[in-house]
Short mmCIF file of C-alpha atoms in Angstrom, two decimals:
data_model
loop_
_atom_site.label_atom_id
_atom_site.label_comp_id
_atom_site.label_asym_id
_atom_site.label_seq_id
_atom_site.Cartn_x
_atom_site.Cartn_y
_atom_site.Cartn_z
CA MET Z 1 -0.17 0.22 0.05
CA HIS Z 2 1.28 3.46 -0.80
CA ALA Z 3 0.30 6.69 0.53
CA GLU Z 4 -1.61 8.83 -2.19
CA LYS Z 5 -2.02 12.53 -2.51
CA GLY Z 6 -5.24 13.93 -0.86
CA ARG Z 7 -5.81 10.45 1.14
CA LEU Z 8 -6.50 9.75 4.95
CA TYR Z 9 -4.86 6.61 6.30
CA GLY Z 10 -5.61 5.03 9.72
CA VAL Z 11 -2.44 3.23 10.37
CA SER Z 12 -1.89 0.49 13.12
CA LEU Z 13 1.54 0.59 14.63
CA GLY Z 14 1.25 -2.70 16.81
CA PRO Z 15 1.66 -2.90 20.54
CA GLY Z 16 4.91 -1.16 20.98
CA ASP Z 17 7.64 -3.13 19.54
CA PRO Z 18 8.74 -1.36 16.41
CA GLY Z 19 9.37 -4.64 14.80
CA LEU Z 20 5.75 -5.39 14.97
CA VAL Z 21 4.90 -2.51 12.53
CA THR Z 22 3.78 -3.93 8.98
CA LEU Z 23 5.38 -3.35 5.67
CA ASN Z 24 2.37 -1.58 4.59
CA ALA Z 25 2.35 0.76 7.51
CA LEU Z 26 5.92 1.73 7.18
CA ARG Z 27 5.51 2.36 3.47
CA VAL Z 28 2.54 4.59 4.34
CA LEU Z 29 4.24 6.40 7.10
CA GLU Z 30 7.43 7.07 5.37
CA GLU Z 31 5.43 8.43 2.20
CA ALA Z 32 2.68 10.59 4.00
CA ASP Z 33 2.95 14.19 4.19
CA SER Z 34 1.95 14.41 7.92
CA VAL Z 35 1.72 11.70 10.41
CA TRP Z 36 -0.89 12.32 13.68
CA PHE Z 37 -0.11 10.55 16.68
CA PRO Z 38 -1.95 10.19 20.05
CA ALA Z 39 -0.05 11.94 22.93
CA THR Z 40 -0.82 12.32 26.60
CA PRO Z 41 0.04 15.58 28.36
CA GLY Z 42 2.90 15.04 31.01
CA GLN Z 43 2.85 16.50 34.61
CA GLY Z 44 5.78 18.93 33.90
CA GLY Z 45 4.29 20.31 30.67
CA GLY Z 46 5.81 17.83 28.45
CA ARG Z 47 3.95 14.95 26.76
CA SER Z 48 4.49 11.25 26.48
CA SER Z 49 3.72 9.18 23.36
CA ILE Z 50 4.19 5.56 22.95
CA ALA Z 51 3.04 6.08 19.31
CA LEU Z 52 5.77 8.54 18.84
CA ASP Z 53 8.46 6.52 20.25
CA ILE Z 54 7.53 3.65 17.70
CA LEU Z 55 7.35 6.52 14.98
CA ARG Z 56 10.98 7.52 16.04
CA SER Z 57 12.26 3.89 16.13
CA CYS Z 58 11.00 3.19 12.69
CA GLY Z 59 13.06 6.43 11.26
CA ILE Z 60 9.97 8.45 10.46
CA ASP Z 61 10.75 12.18 9.96
CA GLU Z 62 9.51 13.88 13.27
CA ARG Z 63 9.32 17.27 11.54
CA LYS Z 64 6.02 16.05 9.81
CA CYS Z 65 4.76 14.41 13.10
CA ARG Z 66 1.78 16.23 14.94
CA GLY Z 67 0.29 15.16 18.30
CA ILE Z 68 -3.12 14.82 19.15
CA GLU Z 69 -3.25 15.63 22.87
CA LEU Z 70 -5.29 13.26 24.82
CA SER Z 71 -5.56 13.58 28.54
CA MET Z 72 -6.13 10.37 30.42
CA SER Z 73 -9.50 11.88 32.09
CA SER Z 74 -12.34 9.87 32.24
CA ASP Z 75 -14.18 12.99 31.01
CA ARG Z 76 -14.60 12.42 27.23
CA SER Z 77 -15.28 16.02 26.17
CA HIS Z 78 -11.67 17.16 26.14
CA ALA Z 79 -10.66 14.33 24.19
CA GLU Z 80 -13.61 14.90 21.58
CA GLN Z 81 -12.65 18.49 21.42
CA ALA Z 82 -8.89 17.49 20.60
CA TYR Z 83 -10.27 15.02 18.04
CA ALA Z 84 -12.48 17.59 16.51
CA ARG Z 85 -9.51 20.35 16.34
CA SER Z 86 -7.24 17.82 14.64
CA TRP Z 87 -9.64 16.55 12.20
CA LEU Z 88 -10.24 20.02 10.92
CA LEU Z 89 -6.48 20.66 10.59
CA MET Z 90 -6.32 17.08 8.78
CA GLN Z 91 -9.00 18.07 6.53
CA GLU Z 92 -7.22 21.22 5.52
CA GLU Z 93 -4.30 19.11 4.54
CA LEU Z 94 -6.54 16.75 2.59
CA LEU Z 95 -8.08 19.72 0.65
CA GLU Z 96 -4.35 20.83 -0.28
CA GLN Z 97 -3.81 17.25 -1.60
CA LYS Z 98 -1.76 16.13 0.92
CA SER Z 99 -1.52 12.32 2.15
CA VAL Z 100 -2.30 12.38 5.95
CA ALA Z 101 -1.57 9.24 8.26
CA VAL Z 102 -3.17 8.83 11.74
CA VAL Z 103 -1.63 6.28 14.00
CA THR Z 104 -2.88 4.09 16.84
CA VAL Z 105 -1.11 1.83 19.09
CA GLY Z 106 -2.07 -1.83 18.62
CA ASP Z 107 -4.73 -2.28 15.94
CA ALA Z 108 -6.84 0.38 14.37
CA GLY Z 109 -10.14 -1.80 14.61
CA MET Z 110 -9.76 -2.80 18.28
CA TYR Z 111 -10.27 0.02 20.82
CA SER Z 112 -8.59 2.30 18.88
CA THR Z 113 -7.62 6.02 19.15
CA VAL Z 114 -7.89 6.62 15.61
CA THR Z 115 -11.72 5.51 15.39
CA PRO Z 116 -12.96 9.28 16.37
CA ILE Z 117 -10.81 10.54 13.37
CA LEU Z 118 -12.35 7.98 10.97
CA GLU Z 119 -15.90 8.80 12.38
CA HIS Z 120 -15.18 12.60 11.48
CA ALA Z 121 -14.02 11.61 8.21
CA ALA Z 122 -17.03 9.41 7.41
CA ALA Z 123 -19.40 12.12 8.49
CA ALA Z 124 -17.61 14.79 6.11
CA GLY Z 125 -17.81 12.02 3.48
CA ARG Z 126 -13.99 11.87 3.16
CA PRO Z 127 -12.74 8.38 1.93
CA TYR Z 128 -10.08 6.77 4.23
CA ARG Z 129 -8.11 3.40 4.23
CA ILE Z 130 -7.20 1.54 7.22
CA VAL Z 131 -3.84 -0.49 7.49
CA ALA Z 132 -4.41 -3.40 9.91
CA GLY Z 133 -1.94 -4.20 12.70
CA VAL Z 134 -0.86 -6.44 15.43
CA PRO Z 135 -3.34 -6.44 18.49
CA ALA Z 136 -1.74 -6.26 22.18
CA PHE Z 137 -3.36 -9.51 23.19
CA LEU Z 138 -1.79 -11.54 20.13
CA ALA Z 139 1.66 -10.15 20.96
CA ALA Z 140 1.27 -10.87 24.67
CA GLY Z 141 0.48 -14.44 23.63
CA ALA Z 142 3.61 -14.59 21.56
CA ALA Z 143 5.46 -13.28 24.33
CA ALA Z 144 4.10 -15.90 26.75
CA GLY Z 145 4.76 -18.53 24.06
CA LEU Z 146 1.13 -19.71 24.23
CA PRO Z 147 -1.52 -20.06 21.60
CA LEU Z 148 -4.70 -18.00 22.41
CA ALA Z 149 -7.23 -20.38 20.70
CA ALA Z 150 -7.08 -23.35 18.41
CA HIS Z 151 -9.47 -25.72 16.57
CA ALA Z 152 -13.00 -24.74 17.23
CA GLU Z 153 -12.13 -22.71 20.76
CA ARG Z 154 -13.89 -19.64 21.60
CA LEU Z 155 -11.99 -16.36 22.19
CA THR Z 156 -13.89 -13.55 24.15
CA ILE Z 157 -12.39 -10.11 24.50
CA LEU Z 158 -13.43 -7.60 27.21
CA ALA Z 159 -12.29 -4.14 27.76
CA ARG Z 160 -12.51 -1.72 30.43
CA VAL Z 161 -14.77 -4.02 32.53
CA GLY Z 162 -16.63 -2.26 35.38
CA SER Z 163 -16.02 -4.96 37.86
CA VAL Z 164 -14.44 -8.37 37.98
CA ASP Z 165 -18.13 -9.78 38.19
CA GLU Z 166 -18.15 -9.20 34.63
CA ILE Z 167 -15.18 -11.52 33.88
CA ASP Z 168 -16.77 -14.01 36.15
CA ARG Z 169 -20.01 -14.08 34.14
CA VAL Z 170 -18.21 -14.61 30.78
CA LEU Z 171 -15.66 -17.27 32.23
CA ASP Z 172 -18.92 -19.25 33.69
CA ARG Z 173 -20.79 -18.62 30.32
CA GLU Z 174 -18.45 -19.13 27.65
CA LYS Z 175 -15.94 -22.07 27.13
CA GLY Z 176 -12.72 -21.15 25.72
CA THR Z 177 -10.26 -18.18 26.21
CA VAL Z 178 -11.28 -14.76 27.95
CA VAL Z 179 -8.93 -11.63 27.46
CA VAL Z 180 -9.44 -8.52 29.51
CA MET Z 181 -7.85 -5.60 28.01
CA LYS Z 182 -7.28 -2.09 29.65
CA LEU Z 183 -7.49 -3.88 33.28
CA SER Z 184 -6.77 -0.59 35.06
CA THR Z 185 -10.41 -0.05 35.78
CA VAL Z 186 -10.51 -3.05 38.22
CA ARG Z 187 -7.03 -2.58 39.56
CA ASP Z 188 -7.98 -2.97 43.32
CA GLN Z 189 -10.11 -6.08 42.80
CA LEU Z 190 -7.82 -8.00 40.50
CA VAL Z 191 -5.66 -9.99 42.84
CA PRO Z 192 -8.32 -10.84 45.50
CA TRP Z 193 -10.24 -12.20 42.48
CA LEU Z 194 -7.57 -14.22 40.97
CA GLU Z 195 -6.99 -15.60 44.54
CA LYS Z 196 -10.46 -16.55 44.91
CA ARG Z 197 -11.33 -17.69 41.40
CA ARG Z 198 -7.80 -19.36 40.63
CA PRO Z 199 -8.26 -19.50 36.78
CA ASP Z 200 -5.40 -20.65 34.60
CA PHE Z 201 -4.09 -17.12 33.49
CA PHE Z 202 -1.40 -14.88 32.66
CA TYR Z 203 -1.07 -11.27 33.06
CA ALA Z 204 0.73 -8.78 30.63
CA GLU Z 205 1.91 -5.27 31.01
CA LYS Z 206 3.71 -3.01 28.52
CA ILE Z 207 4.08 -5.65 26.02
CA GLY Z 208 6.77 -4.48 23.22
CA MET Z 209 7.53 -1.37 25.13
CA PRO Z 210 10.09 -0.63 27.80
CA GLY Z 211 9.16 -2.09 31.23
CA GLU Z 212 7.46 -5.25 29.57
CA PHE Z 213 6.16 -7.67 32.22
CA ILE Z 214 4.53 -10.82 32.04
CA THR Z 215 3.70 -13.54 34.57
CA SER Z 216 1.22 -16.28 35.52
CA ARG Z 217 1.83 -15.82 39.31
CA VAL Z 218 -0.40 -14.10 41.62
CA GLU Z 219 2.11 -13.17 44.22
CA GLU Z 220 4.02 -11.42 41.49
CA LEU Z 221 0.98 -9.04 40.88
CA CYS Z 222 0.07 -7.93 44.54
CA ALA Z 223 2.82 -5.01 44.58
CA ARG Z 224 2.05 -3.82 40.78
CA THR Z 225 0.00 -0.65 39.87
CA ILE Z 226 -1.71 -2.23 36.91
CA PRO Z 227 -1.19 0.36 34.13
CA TYR Z 228 -3.36 1.33 31.35
CA PHE Z 229 -1.43 -0.78 28.82
CA SER Z 230 -2.39 -4.15 30.69
CA LEU Z 231 -4.21 -7.13 29.92
CA LEU Z 232 -5.03 -10.67 31.20
CA VAL Z 233 -5.71 -14.01 29.53
CA CYS Z 234 -7.57 -16.73 31.17
CA SER Z 235 -7.53 -20.01 29.37
CA ARG Z 236 -6.62 -23.48 29.54
CA TYR Z 237 -3.35 -22.38 27.94
CA GLY Z 238 -3.11 -19.78 30.62
CA ARG Z 239 0.55 -20.75 32.11
CA VAL Z 240 3.42 -18.95 30.68
CA ALA Z 241 5.30 -21.44 28.59
CA SER Z 242 8.38 -22.94 30.27
CA SER Z 243 9.79 -23.62 26.97
CA VAL Z 244 9.66 -19.75 25.86
CA GLU Z 245 13.27 -18.50 25.03
CA GLY Z 246 14.41 -16.13 27.75
CA LYS Z 247 11.77 -17.35 30.39
CA LEU Z 248 13.39 -20.65 30.96
CA MET C 1 14.14 -9.77 16.37
CA HIS C 2 16.85 -11.61 14.63
CA ALA C 3 17.09 -15.30 13.86
CA GLU C 4 19.57 -16.95 15.97
CA LYS C 5 21.37 -20.24 15.38
CA GLY C 6 19.63 -23.33 17.08
CA ARG C 7 16.59 -21.60 17.47
CA LEU C 8 12.99 -22.29 16.48
CA TYR C 9 10.48 -19.45 15.46
CA GLY C 10 6.73 -19.62 14.71
CA VAL C 11 6.39 -16.95 12.43
CA SER C 12 3.05 -15.20 11.71
CA LEU C 13 2.43 -13.99 7.96
CA GLY C 14 -0.69 -12.25 8.30
CA PRO C 15 -4.02 -13.05 6.35
CA GLY C 16 -2.43 -12.97 2.70
CA ASP C 17 -1.13 -9.56 1.56
CA PRO C 18 2.62 -9.43 1.78
CA GLY C 19 2.39 -5.79 3.05
CA LEU C 20 0.76 -7.12 6.34
CA VAL C 21 4.01 -9.16 7.14
CA THR C 22 5.67 -7.29 10.01
CA LEU C 23 9.45 -6.07 10.24
CA ASN C 24 10.11 -8.76 12.83
CA ALA C 25 8.71 -11.49 10.60
CA LEU C 26 10.60 -10.48 7.39
CA ARG C 27 13.94 -10.40 9.27
CA VAL C 28 13.30 -13.84 10.82
CA LEU C 29 12.57 -15.23 7.45
CA GLU C 30 15.24 -13.58 5.71
CA GLU C 31 17.75 -14.75 8.22
CA ALA C 32 16.44 -18.31 8.98
CA ASP C 33 18.36 -21.15 7.48
CA SER C 34 15.00 -23.05 6.72
CA VAL C 35 11.59 -22.07 6.50
CA TRP C 36 8.52 -24.47 6.76
CA PHE C 37 5.27 -23.77 5.37
CA PRO C 38 2.06 -25.39 5.47
CA ALA C 39 0.65 -26.71 2.21
CA THR C 40 -2.32 -28.43 0.57
CA PRO C 41 -1.87 -31.38 -1.88
CA GLY C 42 -3.59 -30.23 -5.26
CA GLN C 43 -5.79 -32.66 -7.47
CA GLY C 44 -3.32 -32.75 -10.17
CA GLY C 45 -0.37 -34.02 -7.83
CA GLY C 46 0.88 -30.34 -7.31
CA ARG C 47 0.12 -28.35 -4.26
CA SER C 48 -1.07 -24.99 -3.35
CA SER C 49 0.02 -22.81 -0.40
CA ILE C 50 -1.04 -19.26 0.28
CA ALA C 51 2.04 -19.13 2.89
CA LEU C 52 4.31 -19.98 0.14
CA ASP C 53 2.88 -17.22 -2.01
CA ILE C 54 3.49 -14.68 0.64
CA LEU C 55 6.89 -15.83 1.16
CA ARG C 56 7.71 -15.56 -2.63
CA SER C 57 6.25 -12.06 -2.50
CA CYS C 58 8.53 -11.11 0.38
CA GLY C 59 11.42 -12.45 -1.60
CA ILE C 60 12.41 -15.26 0.60
CA ASP C 61 14.82 -17.39 -1.01
CA GLU C 62 12.52 -20.39 -2.31
CA ARG C 63 15.43 -22.61 -2.01
CA LYS C 64 15.46 -22.79 1.72
CA CYS C 65 11.53 -23.28 2.05
CA ARG C 66 10.07 -26.88 2.88
CA GLY C 67 6.47 -27.87 2.62
CA ILE C 68 4.33 -29.26 5.65
CA GLU C 69 1.71 -31.41 3.36
CA LEU C 70 -1.63 -30.99 5.17
CA SER C 71 -4.57 -32.38 3.34
CA MET C 72 -8.06 -30.57 3.94
CA SER C 73 -9.57 -33.74 5.29
CA SER C 74 -11.38 -33.61 8.65
CA ASP C 75 -9.47 -36.97 9.60
CA ARG C 76 -6.68 -35.19 11.88
CA SER C 77 -4.51 -38.45 11.73
CA HIS C 78 -2.76 -37.34 8.39
CA ALA C 79 -1.96 -33.98 9.72
CA GLU C 80 -0.70 -35.20 12.91
CA GLN C 81 1.37 -37.72 10.97
CA ALA C 82 2.77 -34.73 8.76
CA TYR C 83 3.53 -32.50 11.61
CA ALA C 84 5.30 -35.23 13.57
CA ARG C 85 7.46 -36.12 10.48
CA SER C 86 8.26 -32.27 9.81
CA TRP C 87 9.10 -31.79 13.49
CA LEU C 88 11.78 -34.61 13.39
CA LEU C 89 13.34 -32.96 10.38
CA MET C 90 13.40 -29.60 12.13
CA GLN C 91 14.75 -31.00 15.41
CA GLU C 92 17.52 -32.34 13.26
CA GLU C 93 18.30 -28.90 11.73
CA LEU C 94 18.08 -27.41 15.26
CA LEU C 95 20.62 -29.90 16.59
CA GLU C 96 22.79 -28.75 13.71
CA GLN C 97 22.74 -25.24 15.20
CA LYS C 98 20.48 -24.11 12.21
CA SER C 99 17.67 -21.36 12.89
CA VAL C 100 14.35 -22.67 11.87
CA ALA C 101 11.53 -20.82 11.05
CA VAL C 102 7.80 -22.16 10.62
CA VAL C 103 4.96 -19.98 9.19
CA THR C 104 1.46 -19.57 9.63
CA VAL C 105 -1.17 -17.67 7.59
CA GLY C 106 -2.57 -15.07 9.80
CA ASP C 107 -1.38 -14.98 13.44
CA ALA C 108 0.51 -17.92 15.22
CA GLY C 109 -1.81 -17.70 18.49
CA MET C 110 -5.17 -18.01 16.87
CA TYR C 111 -6.27 -21.17 15.03
CA SER C 112 -2.89 -21.40 13.56
CA THR C 113 -1.02 -24.19 11.82
CA VAL C 114 2.14 -23.56 13.70
CA THR C 115 0.47 -24.66 17.24
CA PRO C 116 1.08 -28.60 16.57
CA ILE C 117 4.99 -27.86 15.76
CA LEU C 118 5.27 -25.66 19.02
CA GLU C 119 3.44 -28.32 21.13
CA HIS C 120 6.24 -30.84 19.62
CA ALA C 121 8.96 -28.33 20.58
CA ALA C 122 7.58 -27.72 24.19
CA ALA C 123 7.35 -31.62 24.84
CA ALA C 124 10.93 -32.01 23.49
CA GLY C 125 12.07 -29.11 25.73
CA ARG C 126 13.23 -27.23 22.98
CA PRO C 127 12.96 -23.48 23.32
CA TYR C 128 11.01 -21.32 20.65
CA ARG C 129 9.83 -17.93 20.02
CA ILE C 130 6.86 -16.74 18.61
CA VAL C 131 6.67 -13.46 16.15
CA ALA C 132 3.12 -12.27 16.43
CA GLY C 133 1.04 -10.85 13.27
CA VAL C 134 -2.15 -9.67 12.00
CA PRO C 135 -5.18 -11.82 12.11
CA ALA C 136 -7.86 -12.15 9.50
CA PHE C 137 -10.48 -10.73 10.96
CA LEU C 138 -8.72 -7.50 11.92
CA ALA C 139 -7.57 -7.29 8.26
CA ALA C 140 -11.34 -7.95 7.22
CA GLY C 141 -12.35 -5.10 9.43
CA ALA C 142 -9.66 -2.72 7.91
CA ALA C 143 -10.56 -3.69 4.47
CA ALA C 144 -14.39 -2.82 5.24
CA GLY C 145 -13.41 0.33 6.76
CA LEU C 146 -15.16 -0.64 10.05
CA PRO C 147 -14.02 -0.67 13.66
CA LEU C 148 -14.66 -3.95 15.39
CA ALA C 149 -14.96 -2.71 18.79
CA ALA C 150 -14.63 0.42 20.59
CA HIS C 151 -14.60 1.66 24.33
CA ALA C 152 -16.10 -1.28 26.76
CA GLU C 153 -17.55 -3.35 23.91
CA ARG C 154 -17.36 -6.81 23.99
CA LEU C 155 -15.83 -8.84 21.14
CA THR C 156 -16.35 -12.72 20.65
CA ILE C 157 -14.66 -14.91 18.17
CA LEU C 158 -15.86 -18.27 17.15
CA ALA C 159 -14.27 -20.71 14.63
CA ARG C 160 -15.64 -23.69 12.83
CA VAL C 161 -18.96 -23.59 14.51
CA GLY C 162 -20.89 -26.72 14.17
CA SER C 163 -24.27 -25.03 13.37
CA VAL C 164 -25.60 -21.40 13.11
CA ASP C 165 -27.49 -21.84 16.47
CA GLU C 166 -24.25 -21.42 18.17
CA ILE C 167 -24.02 -18.16 16.39
CA ASP C 168 -27.55 -17.26 17.58
CA ARG C 169 -26.68 -18.43 20.98
CA VAL C 170 -23.65 -16.18 21.20
CA LEU C 171 -25.49 -13.08 19.68
CA ASP C 172 -28.41 -13.65 22.03
CA ARG C 173 -26.13 -13.64 25.18
CA GLU C 174 -23.26 -11.26 24.52
CA LYS C 175 -23.52 -7.64 23.81
CA GLY C 176 -21.19 -6.47 21.10
CA THR C 177 -19.40 -7.78 18.10
CA VAL C 178 -19.29 -11.64 17.00
CA VAL C 179 -16.78 -12.62 14.57
CA VAL C 180 -17.01 -16.23 13.09
CA MET C 181 -14.10 -17.56 11.47
CA LYS C 182 -13.74 -20.51 8.98
CA LEU C 183 -17.36 -20.50 7.95
CA SER C 184 -17.26 -23.38 5.57
CA THR C 185 -18.73 -25.54 8.19
CA VAL C 186 -22.05 -23.84 7.91
CA ARG C 187 -22.03 -23.05 4.13
CA ASP C 188 -25.53 -24.40 3.63
CA GLN C 189 -26.99 -22.63 6.70
CA LEU C 190 -25.58 -19.35 6.23
CA VAL C 191 -27.79 -17.57 3.67
CA PRO C 192 -31.34 -18.84 5.22
CA TRP C 193 -30.01 -17.78 8.71
CA LEU C 194 -28.96 -14.32 7.59
CA GLU C 195 -32.34 -13.85 6.02
CA LYS C 196 -34.08 -14.97 9.03
CA ARG C 197 -32.09 -13.18 11.72
CA ARG C 198 -31.21 -10.08 9.65
CA PRO C 199 -28.21 -9.11 11.86
CA ASP C 200 -26.12 -6.09 10.94
CA PHE C 201 -22.99 -7.78 9.32
CA PHE C 202 -20.36 -7.94 6.74
CA TYR C 203 -19.01 -11.11 5.22
CA ALA C 204 -15.12 -11.27 3.72
CA GLU C 205 -13.42 -13.93 1.86
CA LYS C 206 -9.73 -14.38 0.91
CA ILE C 207 -8.70 -11.14 2.74
CA GLY C 208 -5.65 -9.92 1.27
CA MET C 209 -5.52 -12.75 -1.36
CA PRO C 210 -6.20 -13.08 -4.94
CA GLY C 211 -9.97 -13.28 -5.25
CA GLU C 212 -10.46 -10.93 -2.14
CA PHE C 213 -14.37 -10.45 -1.62
CA ILE C 214 -16.27 -8.48 0.89
CA THR C 215 -20.03 -7.61 1.26
CA SER C 216 -22.77 -6.73 3.49
CA ARG C 217 -25.82 -7.76 1.22
CA VAL C 218 -27.19 -11.47 1.66
CA GLU C 219 -27.95 -11.34 -2.00
CA GLU C 220 -24.36 -11.23 -3.07
CA LEU C 221 -23.81 -14.46 -0.82
CA CYS C 222 -26.34 -16.98 -2.49
CA ALA C 223 -24.34 -18.08 -5.25
CA ARG C 224 -20.99 -18.23 -3.46
CA THR C 225 -19.33 -21.32 -2.33
CA ILE C 226 -17.94 -20.16 0.92
CA PRO C 227 -14.43 -21.15 1.04
CA TYR C 228 -12.20 -22.15 4.28
CA PHE C 229 -10.73 -18.56 4.37
CA SER C 230 -13.90 -16.59 5.07
CA LEU C 231 -15.49 -14.90 8.16
CA LEU C 232 -18.65 -13.07 9.18
CA VAL C 233 -18.69 -10.07 11.43
CA CYS C 234 -22.06 -9.21 13.15
CA SER C 235 -21.98 -5.94 14.99
CA ARG C 236 -23.55 -2.63 15.10
CA TYR C 237 -20.84 -1.35 12.72
CA GLY C 238 -21.88 -4.36 10.50
CA ARG C 239 -22.17 -2.51 7.38
CA VAL C 240 -19.35 -1.92 4.83
CA ALA C 241 -18.49 1.84 5.33
CA SER C 242 -19.65 3.56 2.25
CA SER C 243 -16.54 5.93 2.80
CA VAL C 244 -14.04 3.40 2.19
CA GLU C 245 -11.82 4.23 -0.72
CA GLY C 246 -12.53 1.95 -3.64
CA LYS C 247 -15.99 0.92 -2.24
CA LEU C 248 -17.56 4.34 -3.11
#
């Protein structure tokens, strides 16, 4: 896939490891006239962005990269304003026949920061293309050395659950593997629940990023803060494989 | 990620478009001493392999590529024998300190042809690494121009369902998006079921491969044979986006 003039692209970067960027994504990012990335304002006035870290590692010219500043606040109106402002600027670029890429950590189709921009584009009748990528839960399975589903097994993905009861209900009801993404909403309930329910599980945090951590031992979770980029996999394959290189 | 001597790699190729191969996968495939791919024996004595097509498109030296011949028969014993034979040969290569890659279409963690080889490796105490990739359902969502899940929405993935009743039960029980992969098992039930249930859906076939086809209209499915590489997405986003480039 090549970046064409006057075109909008929603580009998946994968979960953090620049090596999980696809060839299509790299080509579009190299050729695009501008690359928009989600960023979080920092406490000292700076900002942090996993997406920008990945873009830098891939050698994308930083002069064409522009941040969409999204605070981590649960009040969505700030984020909605940031998206609306960024979309207006992107739209100007598109009218000037520039090629515009907007990137997301993970895949653009699952719980993605590009969705609101693509919704603005759709509402404005502006065509776009999506470049698919590697989602965090599959990268976590790979890091653990475990398949997530085989044959006719079922895989259920939950995100931002309100309570561990929701995980309980799905585990009771659905056979197969249950993945819970963006675990920080149940931060305080997680360890007591794992101790009580005792599912076969693994927990993964910051997969492919600095600080990557993966475990299938409850004891190792007691002292952890459970960040936004974290996930839990409950399945019959739920133990980190002892034969994974580097985890022996 | 680099291919190291004496190491086994389970490498995800993505669903078919060589542009969906990741940078890590490409590097491992280029550096590996041998690359094993799943192939299906053809009727005329030849064989077909989507995986080999992708390897060729990525410029991987075909002289180091070796097929694992898997018939599409539902009798698993032939496949098990083919895996066991291939694993013995791979093990010899690993003992000779060669780097060995075994590839899968899609992602190595979901319904993958590499799983049996990695199970052989685990049983033999032989370390391996998995290179994550793009699964077909996310590439299908990208091709349709649709998000599959946002915010706290649930995503359930079924594969090789025995009957459409199973899809019905999950749709009734779980909110959010339901993906059904490897639809050919319900080939004859699909159109009558869609006509009766009338979910918001899209159907995708051979995503990223020659013959890619995608629709959200039941009428367009009546005459189709529904091949192995096909999937159905039922969700509130289930209509192919009119603003997707090329689908206007």
